[in-house]
Coordinates of C-alpha atoms and ligand atoms in Angstrom, one line a residue:
X1 CA 61.1 313.2 147.0
X2 CA 59.0 314.3 149.9
X3 CA 60.7 317.2 151.8
X4 CA 58.6 316.8 154.9
X5 CA 58.3 313.1 155.7
X6 CA 60.1 313.7 158.9
X7 CA 58.4 317.0 159.6
X8 CA 55.3 315.9 161.2
X9 CA 52.9 314.8 158.5
X10 CA 51.6 311.3 159.3
X11 CA 52.4 308.7 156.8
X12 CA 49.0 308.5 155.0
X13 CA 49.6 305.5 152.7
X14 CA 49.4 303.2 155.8
X15 CA 45.8 304.3 156.2
X16 CA 43.6 302.0 154.1
X17 CA 41.0 304.7 153.6
X18 CA 43.6 307.3 152.5
X19 CA 42.3 307.4 148.9
X20 CA 38.9 308.4 150.1
X21 CA 40.3 311.4 152.0
X22 CA 38.6 313.7 149.6
X23 CA 39.3 317.5 149.8
X24 CA 37.0 319.5 149.4
X25 CA 34.6 317.1 151.1
X26 CA 31.8 316.0 148.8
X27 CA 28.1 316.3 149.7
X28 CA 27.7 312.5 150.1
X29 CA 30.2 309.7 150.0
X30 CA 29.5 306.1 150.4
X31 CA 32.2 303.5 150.6
X32 CA 31.1 299.9 150.0
X33 CA 34.0 297.5 150.6
X34 CA 33.2 294.1 149.3
X35 CA 30.9 295.6 146.6
X36 CA 31.2 293.9 143.2
X37 CA 32.6 295.7 140.2
X38 CA 35.8 296.1 138.2
X39 CA 37.7 298.8 139.8
X40 CA 41.0 298.2 138.2
X41 CA 42.3 300.7 135.7
X42 CA 44.8 299.1 133.3
X43 CA 45.8 298.9 129.6
X44 CA 42.2 297.7 128.8
X45 CA 40.5 300.7 130.4
X46 CA 38.6 302.6 127.8
X47 CA 37.3 306.1 128.0
X48 CA 33.8 306.8 126.6
X49 CA 33.1 310.5 126.5
X50 CA 29.5 311.5 125.8
X51 CA 28.5 314.7 124.1
X52 CA 29.7 317.8 126.1
X53 CA 32.3 315.8 128.0
X54 CA 35.1 316.0 125.5
X55 CA 37.1 318.6 127.5
X56 CA 37.1 316.4 130.6
X57 CA 38.1 313.5 128.5
X58 CA 41.0 315.4 127.1
X59 CA 42.1 316.5 130.6
X60 CA 41.8 313.0 131.9
X61 CA 43.8 311.4 129.1
X62 CA 46.5 314.0 129.4
X63 CA 46.8 314.2 133.2
X64 CA 45.9 310.7 134.4
X65 CA 47.5 309.2 131.3
X66 CA 50.8 310.9 132.1
X67 CA 50.6 309.9 135.8
X68 CA 49.6 306.3 135.2
X69 CA 51.1 305.5 131.8
X70 CA 47.7 304.2 130.7
X71 CA 46.4 305.0 127.3
X72 CA 42.7 305.2 128.0
X73 CA 41.7 304.3 124.4
X74 CA 38.4 305.5 123.0
X75 CA 35.7 303.2 124.2
X76 CA 32.8 304.1 122.1
X77 CA 29.3 304.4 123.4
X78 CA 28.5 300.7 124.1
X79 CA 28.7 299.2 127.6
X80 CA 32.3 298.4 128.7
X81 CA 32.8 296.9 132.1
X82 CA 36.5 298.0 131.9
X83 CA 35.6 301.5 130.9
X84 CA 35.4 305.0 132.3
X85 CA 32.2 306.6 131.1
X86 CA 31.6 310.3 131.1
X87 CA 28.1 311.7 130.6
X88 CA 26.1 314.9 131.0
X89 CA 23.0 314.1 132.9
X90 CA 19.8 316.2 133.0
X91 CA 18.9 314.4 136.2
X92 CA 22.1 315.5 137.9
X93 CA 21.6 319.0 136.5
X94 CA 18.1 319.2 138.0
X95 CA 19.3 318.0 141.4
X96 CA 22.7 319.6 141.7
X97 CA 23.1 322.2 138.9
X98 CA 25.7 322.3 136.1
X99 CA 28.7 321.9 138.4
X100 CA 27.3 318.9 140.3
X101 CA 28.3 315.4 139.6
X102 CA 27.8 311.8 140.5
X103 CA 30.7 309.4 140.5
X104 CA 30.6 305.6 141.0
X105 CA 33.3 303.0 141.2
X106 CA 31.5 300.6 143.4
X107 CA 29.9 298.3 140.8
X108 CA 26.5 299.8 141.3
X109 CA 26.5 300.5 137.6
X110 CA 27.0 297.3 135.7
X111 CA 28.3 298.7 132.4
X112 CA 31.3 300.8 133.4
X113 CA 34.1 300.5 135.9
X114 CA 33.8 304.2 136.5
X115 CA 30.8 306.4 135.8
X116 CA 31.0 310.1 136.1
X117 CA 27.8 312.0 135.4
X118 CA 27.8 315.8 135.5
X119 CA 25.0 318.3 135.5
X120 CA 27.1 320.0 132.8
X121 CA 30.6 319.9 131.4
X122 CA 32.0 321.5 134.5
X123 CA 30.4 318.9 136.7
X124 CA 32.0 316.1 134.7
X125 CA 35.3 317.9 135.1
X126 CA 35.0 318.2 138.9
X127 CA 34.0 314.5 139.0
X128 CA 37.2 313.7 137.0
X129 CA 39.2 315.7 139.7
X130 CA 37.6 313.5 142.4
X131 CA 38.6 310.4 140.4
X132 CA 42.2 311.6 140.5
X133 CA 42.1 311.9 144.3
X134 CA 40.7 308.3 144.5
X135 CA 43.8 307.1 142.5
X136 CA 46.2 308.2 145.3
X137 CA 48.9 310.8 145.4
X138 CA 50.9 309.4 142.5
X139 CA 48.1 310.4 140.3
X140 CA 49.4 314.0 140.8
X141 CA 52.7 313.3 139.2
X142 CA 53.6 313.9 135.6
X143 CA 55.0 310.5 134.9
X144 CA 54.3 307.0 136.4
X145 CA 56.5 305.8 139.2
X146 CA 55.7 302.2 138.2
X147 CA 53.9 300.4 135.4
X148 CA 50.8 298.4 135.9
X149 CA 47.2 298.5 137.0
X150 CA 45.7 300.9 139.5
X151 CA 43.0 300.0 142.0
X152 CA 40.2 302.3 142.9
X153 CA 38.3 302.2 146.2
X154 CA 34.6 301.1 145.9
X155 CA 32.8 304.4 146.3
X156 CA 29.9 306.5 145.2
X157 CA 30.1 310.2 145.4
X158 CA 27.3 312.8 145.0
X159 CA 28.6 316.3 144.9
X160 CA 27.9 319.9 144.1
X161 CA 29.4 323.2 145.1
X162 CA 28.0 325.5 147.8
X163 CA 29.1 328.7 145.9
X164 CA 29.3 329.6 142.3
X165 CA 32.4 331.9 142.8
X166 CA 35.3 330.1 144.5
X167 CA 38.2 332.3 143.9
X168 CA 41.8 333.0 144.5
X169 CA 43.3 336.5 143.8
X170 CA 46.9 336.5 142.8
X171 CA 48.7 339.8 142.9
X172 CA 51.0 339.5 140.0
X173 CA 51.7 343.3 140.1
X174 CA 53.9 343.6 143.2
X175 CA 55.9 340.6 142.2
X176 CA 55.4 339.2 138.7
X177 CA 54.5 335.6 138.4
X178 CA 55.7 334.2 135.0
X179 CA 53.1 332.8 132.7
X180 CA 54.1 329.2 133.4
X181 CA 53.5 329.8 137.1
X182 CA 50.1 331.1 136.4
X183 CA 49.2 328.1 134.3
X184 CA 50.5 325.9 137.2
X185 CA 48.2 327.9 139.6
X186 CA 45.3 327.2 137.3
X187 CA 46.0 323.4 137.7
X188 CA 46.3 323.9 141.5
X189 CA 42.9 325.7 141.6
X190 CA 41.3 323.0 139.5
X191 CA 42.7 320.3 141.8
X192 CA 40.8 322.1 144.6
X193 CA 37.6 322.6 142.6
X194 CA 38.1 326.4 142.7
X195 CA 36.8 328.2 139.6
X196 CA 37.9 331.9 139.6
X197 CA 41.4 333.3 139.2
X198 CA 41.3 337.0 139.9
X199 CA 44.5 338.5 138.4
X200 CA 45.5 341.8 140.0
X201 CA 47.3 343.0 136.9
X202 CA 48.2 346.6 137.7
X203 CA 49.5 348.5 140.7
X204 CA 51.9 351.2 141.8
X205 CA 54.8 348.7 141.5
X206 CA 54.1 347.3 138.0
X207 CA 51.8 347.1 135.0
X208 CA 51.6 343.5 133.8
X209 CA 49.4 343.5 130.7
X210 CA 50.4 344.3 127.2
X211 CA 48.1 347.1 125.8
X212 CA 48.8 347.4 122.1
X213 CA 47.7 351.0 121.8
X214 CA 49.8 352.0 124.9
X215 CA 53.1 350.2 124.6
X216 CA 54.7 352.5 127.3
X217 CA 52.5 350.9 129.9
X218 CA 54.7 347.8 129.8
X219 CA 57.9 349.3 128.3
X220 CA 58.2 351.6 131.3
X221 CA 55.5 350.4 133.7
X222 CA 56.4 346.6 133.8
X223 CA 59.7 346.8 135.7
X224 CA 61.5 348.6 138.5
X225 CA 65.2 348.8 139.1
X226 CA 65.1 347.7 142.7
X227 CA 62.6 346.5 145.3
X228 CA 62.1 346.9 149.0
X229 CA 63.2 343.6 150.7
X230 CA 60.6 342.8 153.4
X231 CA 58.0 345.1 154.9
X232 CA 58.2 348.8 153.9
X233 CA 59.9 349.6 157.2
X234 CA 62.7 347.3 156.4
X235 CA 66.1 349.0 155.6
X236 CA 66.9 346.3 153.0
X237 CA 66.7 346.6 149.3
X238 CA 66.9 343.9 146.6
X239 CA 69.0 345.7 144.0
X240 CA 68.1 343.2 141.2
X241 CA 65.8 344.8 138.6
X242 CA 62.3 343.2 138.8
X243 CA 59.7 343.0 136.1
X244 CA 57.8 341.2 133.5
X245 CA 54.4 341.3 131.8
X246 CA 52.0 339.0 129.9
X247 CA 51.7 339.6 126.2
X248 CA 48.3 339.5 124.8
X249 CA 49.0 336.0 123.4
X250 CA 50.1 334.9 126.9
X251 CA 46.8 336.1 128.2
X252 CA 44.9 334.3 125.5
X253 CA 46.7 331.1 126.4
X254 CA 46.0 331.6 130.2
X255 CA 42.3 332.3 129.5
X256 CA 42.0 329.2 127.3
X257 CA 43.9 327.0 129.7
X258 CA 41.6 328.2 132.5
X259 CA 38.5 327.7 130.4
X260 CA 39.5 324.1 129.7
X261 CA 39.5 323.7 133.5
X262 CA 36.2 325.5 134.0
X263 CA 38.0 328.4 135.6
X264 CA 37.1 332.1 134.8
X265 CA 40.0 334.5 134.8
X266 CA 38.8 337.9 136.2
X267 CA 41.2 340.7 135.3
X268 CA 41.7 343.6 137.6
X269 CA 42.8 347.0 136.3
X270 CA 43.0 349.2 139.4
X271 CA 41.5 352.7 139.2
X272 CA 41.7 355.5 140.4
X273 CA 44.4 354.6 143.0
X274 CA 47.2 352.1 142.9
X275 CA 48.2 353.8 139.6
X276 CA 51.8 354.9 139.9
X277 CA 53.2 352.5 137.4
X278 CA 50.7 353.8 134.8
X279 CA 51.5 357.4 135.7
X280 CA 55.3 356.7 135.4
X281 CA 54.6 355.5 131.9
X282 CA 52.1 358.3 131.1
X283 CA 52.7 361.3 133.3
X284 CA 49.6 363.0 131.9
X285 CA 47.4 360.5 133.8
X286 CA 48.4 362.0 137.1
X287 CA 47.5 365.2 138.9
X288 CA 50.0 367.3 137.0
X289 CA 48.9 370.6 138.7
X290 CA 50.1 369.4 142.1
X291 CA 52.9 366.9 141.4
X292 CA 55.7 366.7 138.9
X293 CA 54.4 363.4 137.5
X294 CA 57.1 363.4 134.9
X295 CA 59.6 362.7 137.7
X296 CA 57.6 359.6 139.0
X297 CA 59.0 356.1 138.5
X298 CA 57.5 352.7 139.0
X299 CA 57.3 352.5 142.8
X300 CA 59.9 350.3 144.5
X301 CA 58.5 350.1 148.0
X302 CA 55.1 349.2 149.6
X303 CA 52.2 351.0 151.2
X304 CA 49.3 353.1 150.1
X305 CA 50.5 355.5 147.4
X306 CA 49.3 359.1 147.1
X307 CA 49.9 359.3 143.3
X308 CA 46.4 358.7 141.9
X309 CA 44.7 359.3 138.6
X310 CA 43.5 362.8 137.7
X311 CA 39.7 363.0 137.4
X312 CA 39.6 364.2 133.8
X313 CA 37.9 363.2 130.6
X314 CA 41.2 362.4 129.0
X315 CA 42.0 359.9 131.7
X316 CA 38.6 358.3 131.2
X317 CA 39.2 358.0 127.5
X318 CA 42.7 356.5 128.1
X319 CA 41.3 353.8 130.4
X320 CA 38.4 353.1 128.1
X321 CA 41.0 352.3 125.5
X322 CA 42.7 350.0 128.0
X323 CA 39.4 348.3 128.9
X324 CA 38.5 347.8 125.3
X325 CA 41.6 345.6 124.9
X326 CA 40.9 343.9 128.3
X327 CA 37.4 343.0 127.1
X328 CA 38.8 341.6 123.9
X329 CA 41.1 339.3 125.9
X330 CA 39.0 338.3 128.9
X331 CA 35.5 336.8 128.2
X332 CA 34.7 337.0 132.0
X333 CA 31.3 338.7 132.7
X334 CA 32.9 340.4 135.7
X335 CA 35.7 342.9 135.1
X336 CA 37.4 344.1 138.3
X337 CA 38.2 347.9 138.5
X338 CA 39.9 347.9 141.9
X339 CA 38.7 351.1 143.5
X340 CA 40.5 350.5 146.8
X341 CA 42.8 352.7 148.8
X342 CA 42.7 355.9 146.8
X343 CA 44.0 358.7 149.0
X344 CA 42.3 362.0 148.2
X345 CA 45.1 364.4 149.2
X346 CA 46.1 365.3 145.6
X347 CA 42.5 365.9 144.6
X348 CA 42.0 368.2 147.6
X349 CA 45.0 370.3 146.4
X350 CA 44.3 370.1 142.6
X351 CA 42.5 373.0 141.0
X352 CA 41.5 370.7 138.1
X353 CA 40.0 368.1 140.5
X354 CA 38.2 370.8 142.5
X355 CA 36.7 372.3 139.3
X356 CA 35.5 368.9 138.2
X357 CA 33.9 368.3 141.6
X358 CA 32.1 371.6 141.2
X359 CA 31.0 370.9 137.7
X360 CA 29.6 367.5 138.7
X361 CA 27.9 368.9 141.8
X362 CA 29.9 366.6 144.1
X363 CA 30.0 367.2 147.8
X364 CA 33.5 365.9 148.4
X365 CA 36.4 364.0 146.9
X366 CA 34.8 360.7 147.7
X367 CA 32.3 361.6 145.1
X368 CA 35.1 361.9 142.5
X369 CA 36.1 358.4 143.3
X370 CA 32.5 357.3 142.7
X371 CA 32.4 359.3 139.5
X372 CA 35.3 357.2 138.2
X373 CA 33.8 353.9 139.3
X374 CA 30.3 354.7 138.0
X375 CA 31.6 355.8 134.7
X376 CA 33.1 352.3 134.2
X377 CA 30.1 350.6 135.8
X378 CA 27.9 352.1 133.0
X379 CA 30.6 351.6 130.4
X380 CA 31.0 347.9 131.2
X381 CA 27.2 347.4 131.5
X382 CA 26.8 348.9 128.0
X383 CA 29.1 346.3 126.7
X384 CA 27.3 343.4 128.5
X385 CA 29.8 343.1 131.3
X386 CA 29.6 343.6 135.0
X387 CA 31.8 345.7 137.2
X388 CA 33.3 344.3 140.4
X389 CA 35.3 346.4 142.8
X390 CA 36.8 346.4 146.3
X391 CA 34.3 347.6 148.9
X392 CA 35.5 351.2 148.7
X393 CA 33.3 351.5 145.6
X394 CA 30.5 351.9 148.0
X395 CA 31.9 355.1 149.5
X396 CA 30.8 358.6 148.5
X397 CA 28.2 356.9 146.4
X398 CA 24.8 356.8 148.0
X399 CA 22.3 358.3 145.8
X400 CA 20.4 361.2 147.4
X401 CA 17.6 363.4 146.2
X402 CA 20.0 366.0 144.8
X403 CA 22.3 363.6 143.1
X404 CA 20.6 362.2 140.1
X405 CA 22.4 359.5 138.2
X406 CA 22.9 361.7 135.1
X407 CA 25.1 364.1 137.1
X408 CA 27.3 361.2 138.0
X409 CA 28.0 360.2 134.5
X410 CA 25.7 357.3 134.3
X411 CA 23.7 358.9 131.5
X412 CA 20.0 358.6 130.7
X413 CA 18.4 355.3 131.6
X414 CA 21.2 354.5 134.1
X415 CA 19.3 352.5 136.7
X416 CA 21.0 352.4 140.0
X417 CA 20.4 350.9 143.4
X418 CA 20.3 352.9 146.6
X419 CA 24.1 352.7 146.6
X420 CA 24.3 354.6 143.3
X421 CA 25.7 351.7 141.4
X422 CA 24.1 349.8 138.5
X423 CA 22.3 346.7 139.8
X424 CA 24.8 344.5 138.1
X425 CA 27.8 345.9 140.0
X426 CA 29.3 343.5 142.5
X427 CA 31.6 344.0 145.5
X428 CA 34.7 342.2 146.8
X429 CA 34.3 342.7 150.5
X430 CA 37.8 342.9 151.9
X431 CA 37.8 345.2 154.9
X432 CA 35.7 342.7 156.9
X433 CA 32.1 341.7 156.3
X434 CA 30.5 345.2 156.6
X435 CA 30.9 346.3 153.0
X436 CA 29.5 343.0 151.8
X437 CA 26.6 343.2 154.1
X438 CA 25.7 346.8 153.0
X439 CA 26.0 345.8 149.3
X440 CA 24.1 342.5 149.7
X441 CA 21.3 344.3 151.5
X442 CA 21.1 346.9 148.7
X443 CA 20.8 344.0 146.1
X444 CA 24.3 343.8 144.9
X445 CA 26.2 340.5 144.5
X446 CA 29.1 340.1 146.9
X447 CA 32.3 338.0 147.0
X448 CA 33.3 337.7 150.6
X449 CA 37.1 338.0 151.0
X450 CA 37.6 339.7 154.4
X451 CA 41.3 340.4 155.2
X452 CA 40.8 339.3 158.8
X453 CA 40.0 335.8 157.5
X454 CA 41.3 334.9 154.1
X455 CA 44.2 337.2 153.2
X456 CA 46.8 334.5 152.7
X457 CA 49.7 337.0 152.8
X458 CA 49.0 337.1 156.6
X459 CA 51.3 334.8 158.6
X460 CA 50.0 331.4 159.4
X461 CA 51.7 330.8 162.7
X462 CA 53.2 332.8 165.5
X463 CA 56.9 332.8 165.9
X464 CA 60.1 334.3 164.4
X465 CA 60.6 331.5 161.9
X466 CA 57.7 332.6 159.7
X467 CA 59.3 334.3 156.6
X468 CA 58.7 338.1 156.7
X469 CA 55.7 337.7 158.9
X470 CA 52.9 340.2 158.4
X471 CA 49.4 340.7 159.8
X472 CA 47.5 338.5 162.1
X473 CA 48.1 334.8 162.7
X474 CA 45.6 333.0 160.5
X475 CA 46.1 329.3 160.9
X476 CA 44.9 326.5 158.7
X477 CA 42.1 326.0 161.2
X478 CA 41.2 329.7 161.2
X479 CA 40.8 329.6 157.4
X480 CA 38.8 326.3 157.7
X481 CA 36.4 328.0 160.1
X482 CA 35.8 331.0 157.8
X483 CA 32.1 331.4 157.1
X484 CA 31.4 333.6 154.0
X485 CA 27.7 334.3 154.8
X486 CA 27.1 336.5 157.8
X487 CA 24.3 335.1 159.9
X488 CA 22.6 338.6 160.2
X489 CA 21.7 338.6 156.5
X490 CA 18.1 337.9 155.4
X491 CA 17.7 335.0 153.0
X492 CA 17.3 337.4 150.1
X493 CA 20.5 339.3 151.0
X494 CA 22.3 336.0 151.7
X495 CA 21.5 334.9 148.2
X496 CA 23.6 337.8 147.0
X497 CA 26.7 336.3 148.5
X498 CA 27.8 334.6 145.3
X499 CA 31.0 333.2 146.8
X500 CA 34.2 333.6 148.5
X501 CA 37.8 334.4 147.6
X502 CA 41.2 334.1 149.2
X503 CA 43.5 336.9 148.3
X504 CA 47.3 336.8 148.0
X505 CA 49.2 340.1 148.0
X506 CA 52.8 339.6 147.1
X507 CA 54.8 342.4 148.5
X508 CA 56.8 339.9 150.6
X509 CA 56.6 337.0 148.1
X510 CA 59.4 337.4 145.7
X511 CA 58.9 334.1 143.8
X512 CA 56.6 331.1 143.3
X513 CA 57.9 329.2 146.2
X514 CA 57.1 332.1 148.6
X515 CA 53.6 332.3 147.1
X516 CA 53.2 328.5 147.5
X517 CA 54.3 328.8 151.1
X518 CA 51.6 331.4 151.9
X519 CA 48.9 329.8 149.9
X520 CA 49.3 326.2 151.0
X521 CA 48.1 324.3 152.8
X522 CA 45.5 327.0 153.6
X523 CA 44.0 327.0 150.1
X524 CA 42.8 323.4 150.8
X525 CA 40.9 324.6 153.8
X526 CA 39.6 327.5 151.8
X527 CA 38.5 325.2 149.0
X528 CA 36.4 323.2 151.5
X529 CA 34.8 326.5 152.7
X530 CA 33.9 327.5 149.2
X531 CA 32.8 324.1 147.8
X532 CA 31.5 322.0 150.6
X533 CA 28.0 322.3 151.9
X534 CA 27.7 323.5 155.5
X535 CA 27.3 320.6 157.8
X536 CA 24.3 320.3 160.0
X537 CA 24.6 321.3 162.8
X538 CA 26.7 324.2 161.5
X539 CA 30.0 323.1 163.0
X540 CA 32.9 322.2 160.8
X541 CA 34.9 319.2 161.9
X542 CA 38.5 320.3 161.8
X543 CA 39.8 317.0 163.2
X544 CA 38.2 315.2 160.3
X545 CA 39.7 317.8 157.9
X546 CA 43.1 317.3 159.4
X547 CA 42.8 313.5 159.0
X548 CA 42.0 314.0 155.3
X549 CA 44.9 316.5 155.0
X550 CA 47.4 313.7 155.8
X551 CA 46.6 312.4 152.3
X552 CA 46.4 315.8 150.8
X553 CA 49.9 316.7 151.9
X554 CA 51.0 313.7 149.8
X555 CA 49.1 315.0 146.8
X556 CA 50.7 318.5 147.3
X557 CA 54.1 316.8 147.5
X558 CA 53.5 315.0 144.2
X559 CA 52.5 318.3 142.7
X560 CA 55.7 319.9 143.9
X561 CA 53.9 322.5 146.0
X562 CA 56.2 324.3 148.5
X563 CA 53.7 324.4 151.2
X564 CA 54.2 325.3 154.9
X565 CA 54.8 322.0 156.7
X566 CA 52.7 321.6 159.8
X567 CA 55.7 321.8 162.0
X568 CA 57.0 325.1 160.5
X569 CA 59.1 326.3 157.7
X570 CA 62.0 324.3 156.3
X571 CA 65.3 326.2 156.7
X572 CA 65.2 327.4 153.1
X573 CA 61.7 328.7 153.6
X574 CA 62.8 331.1 156.3
X575 CA 64.0 334.7 155.6
X576 CA 66.1 335.4 158.7
X577 CA 66.7 339.1 159.4
X578 CA 64.2 340.3 156.8
X579 CA 61.6 342.6 158.5
X580 CA 57.9 341.7 158.4
X581 CA 55.1 343.4 160.3
X582 CA 53.3 341.0 162.5
X583 CA 50.2 342.3 164.2
X584 CA 49.7 340.8 167.7
X585 CA 46.4 339.6 169.1
X586 CA 43.3 338.5 167.4
X587 CA 41.9 340.2 164.4
X588 CA 39.1 342.7 165.2
X589 CA 35.7 341.1 165.6
X590 CA 34.1 341.4 162.2
Ligands
ACM1 C1 43.1 345.6 149.3 O1 43.5 344.7 150.0 N1 43.6 346.8 149.2 C2 41.9 345.3 148.4

């Protein structure tokens, strides 16, 4: 059942071009009504999967098979005018890279009803996702609404992503998202051709990853007895205990499920701030000479927390042990170490921290933060991985004449850029574009995720009906108009912007439906920003996007996504009386 048919979404199926309302928009689409060809999928439709396309074939049989009730029997390599043919093509790879694809349903290829050629396995998979869109919204259901043949529009598509990193960050620390919900989000990312799930696994309010050698991290750190209900200034509490964590087998399942969908899961273990849950489990990790860390509990409210890790060798060893298990679980090249919002007050008061600063020849406490980050930069590089952190990792870090890399823990041979980080380190630019610009100009890769543009926890409309509204108003159109590459960058620096990411912090999102509400429909706009080539002239056509969204809302309905309807929240999506913190006016010019 569609919840919103009467809520302002135009009735897309009456539009004969609805099935070609593709999101994200492909590079080139050509529709040729009247073209010859067999574009009917039915019981006879075979599936011929060439070498390297087996994963896409498995997905297609499982997902489109369930939605249509068609069996898609194995077609073998010979020509089959009724068949779907999947191929890896060196030609497509040359022209569009491994994620590019060509799809044809218009009879321009004589020996298949549908041909998908990818530059690599990922390209074939993205092509299969486009095929699903061409089959109409019911192709997003888990069982057929009717038996029988399905018609495809006559179309050729030529497509490739603009960016290699097309990400969503889910904060599963503030509110835990059960494993099945994470798997569902992987399907939602894949449906939008997004390919990175950044999981924010640890924070003051919860530690969500089983670490075998440190069971207390989850025994103690994975739950809290109560939770602030709304913004931190709210007087309300939810007195229901909240918690949960992913076992290592859960993570293996999530990572494998993601890999089958050509999505990389990037884990984040936040250091040296956002660490109160870890300190509650292991008081020795905190600044014991200035706070009674044994009295700390998993935090039950929101904000920037003063309880940060102590800058000691023991803490480094503890986290090396954690990261060893993280590396075993997550094959991602990039490992996120957080690095954001680390108040320095405790380090200023701590004799231990001050002695460490002196020993390392550091000018200030910012240098201590760099020391943490650089240690793991080098540690990860030694293991063939790359550090990524929030843009605070650039602070207190510039290398100067009197600060040789060895004094900062990089060790002999530790090459660094002018910013004092190893050349492989990358930055998630969240406090606007500035950090990303600095990093890209110094030769670091950058993922652009400025809070003023793509923090999906920010409210998406003005008005009191928005549930627990926080931040600036960032509408669907605002997100659609987000441009990840600042025009001031030189071509060399711009090439370091490897992608874009939307971030979802979950303080005021207590469950999956609340996450859905904040994420959708804006993730569809974000997907187009991250995937689709910039039009020439550089002016995105929001009216055209909105027209295509009429079909996309139907797809989201079929998927059971609890998005924000264009006319505003349904009654059950509101949270009357629960305090948010809306910020008035436009976000600062970034
Ligand atoms: C952040 O929003 N603190 C990265």
